[in-house]
Amino acid sequence: MNGQSILSLRGLHKSFGDIAIIRGVNLDVAPGEKHALIGPNGAGKSTLFHLISGRLPLTQGEILFEGEAIHGLPPHQINRRGLARSFQITNIFAGLSVFENLRLAIMQRRGLQYTVWKFAHRLREVHDETMHLLEQVRLAARSDTIAGELPYSEQRSLEIAMTLASDPKVILLDEPMAGMSHEETSYTTGLIREIAQGRTVLIVEHDMDVVFSLCDRISVLVYGEILATGTPDQIRNNAQVKEAYLGEEIGA
Ligand code: ADP
Ligand code: MG
């Protein structure tokens, strides 16, 4: 599948000091695929995302995005090529309105400074794009709300919108439903399904209902190694996976 994959991880290794955390990960993600990364706490899922997004350097291996090596590039350059990561730790400015937060993110992508605001046509474009994104994540009615006063799940929606501001081809979502109620989780799952259209998504998620309903394929990471990759059915029925991880999660 290498020829047509949008993201390829080849022989990835990452150590912190003497401790090997990622131990030879190979993974190919096809364009448009929704791929889940699951595994026990401490398996190295977030570390793998940090490697892909350029936040941490590799110890060994290659990361290809659209066939080109991106490892070694700084995070903003990787982002510019079309790979965006949503942070577990929210990067919203709590004191700014929902609209202002998103407008800033869009300006950042367009490389606009505040000084450019005197050009009215740019202002209109940025305004329209901001409103469009707010509608996409169902926050249009919250446009003037101070971000810090949004309910938790709507803050996550804003964070997703800010991830989309760079118009990425590939989105990395690290536990987007963490800390959410059942209701908030199903709301956000629907939202992710919508924004994922036409994009490639790699998602770390513990809620197996969400994973099974959202994703085309699943990879199971255990102690820094991929134990199995397959369709939800293949993973559900994989004896090794059940033993190492899934048994407790799905109560099988
Ligand atoms: P997961 O997201 O699967 O729960 P992580 O990738 O966060 O796992 O962590 C994997 C392991 O790597 C953990 O044992 C963690 O303590 C360790 N680790 C993560 N980041 C660092 C770091 N910067 N320095 C040292 N150890 C780290
Ligand atoms: Mg993690």
XYZ file of N, CA, C and O and ligand atoms in Angstrom, residues 45-46 88 174-175 204, ligand 2:
25
model
N 1.277 5.880 22.446
C 0.384 6.465 21.429
C 0.648 7.968 21.251
O 0.805 8.454 20.137
N 0.674 8.685 22.372
C 0.911 10.135 22.274
C 2.314 10.419 21.761
O 2.521 11.343 20.968
N -4.165 17.553 23.172
C -4.911 17.115 24.343
C -5.044 18.282 25.304
O -6.071 18.490 25.914
N -5.817 13.208 19.465
C -5.363 12.416 20.613
C -6.401 12.493 21.726
O -6.505 13.503 22.421
N -7.173 11.447 21.857
C -8.224 11.337 22.871
C -9.147 12.550 22.905
O -9.277 13.217 23.932
N -6.466 8.609 18.428
C -6.262 7.799 19.626
C -7.529 7.920 20.452
O -7.963 9.037 20.754
Mg -1.585 9.492 25.446
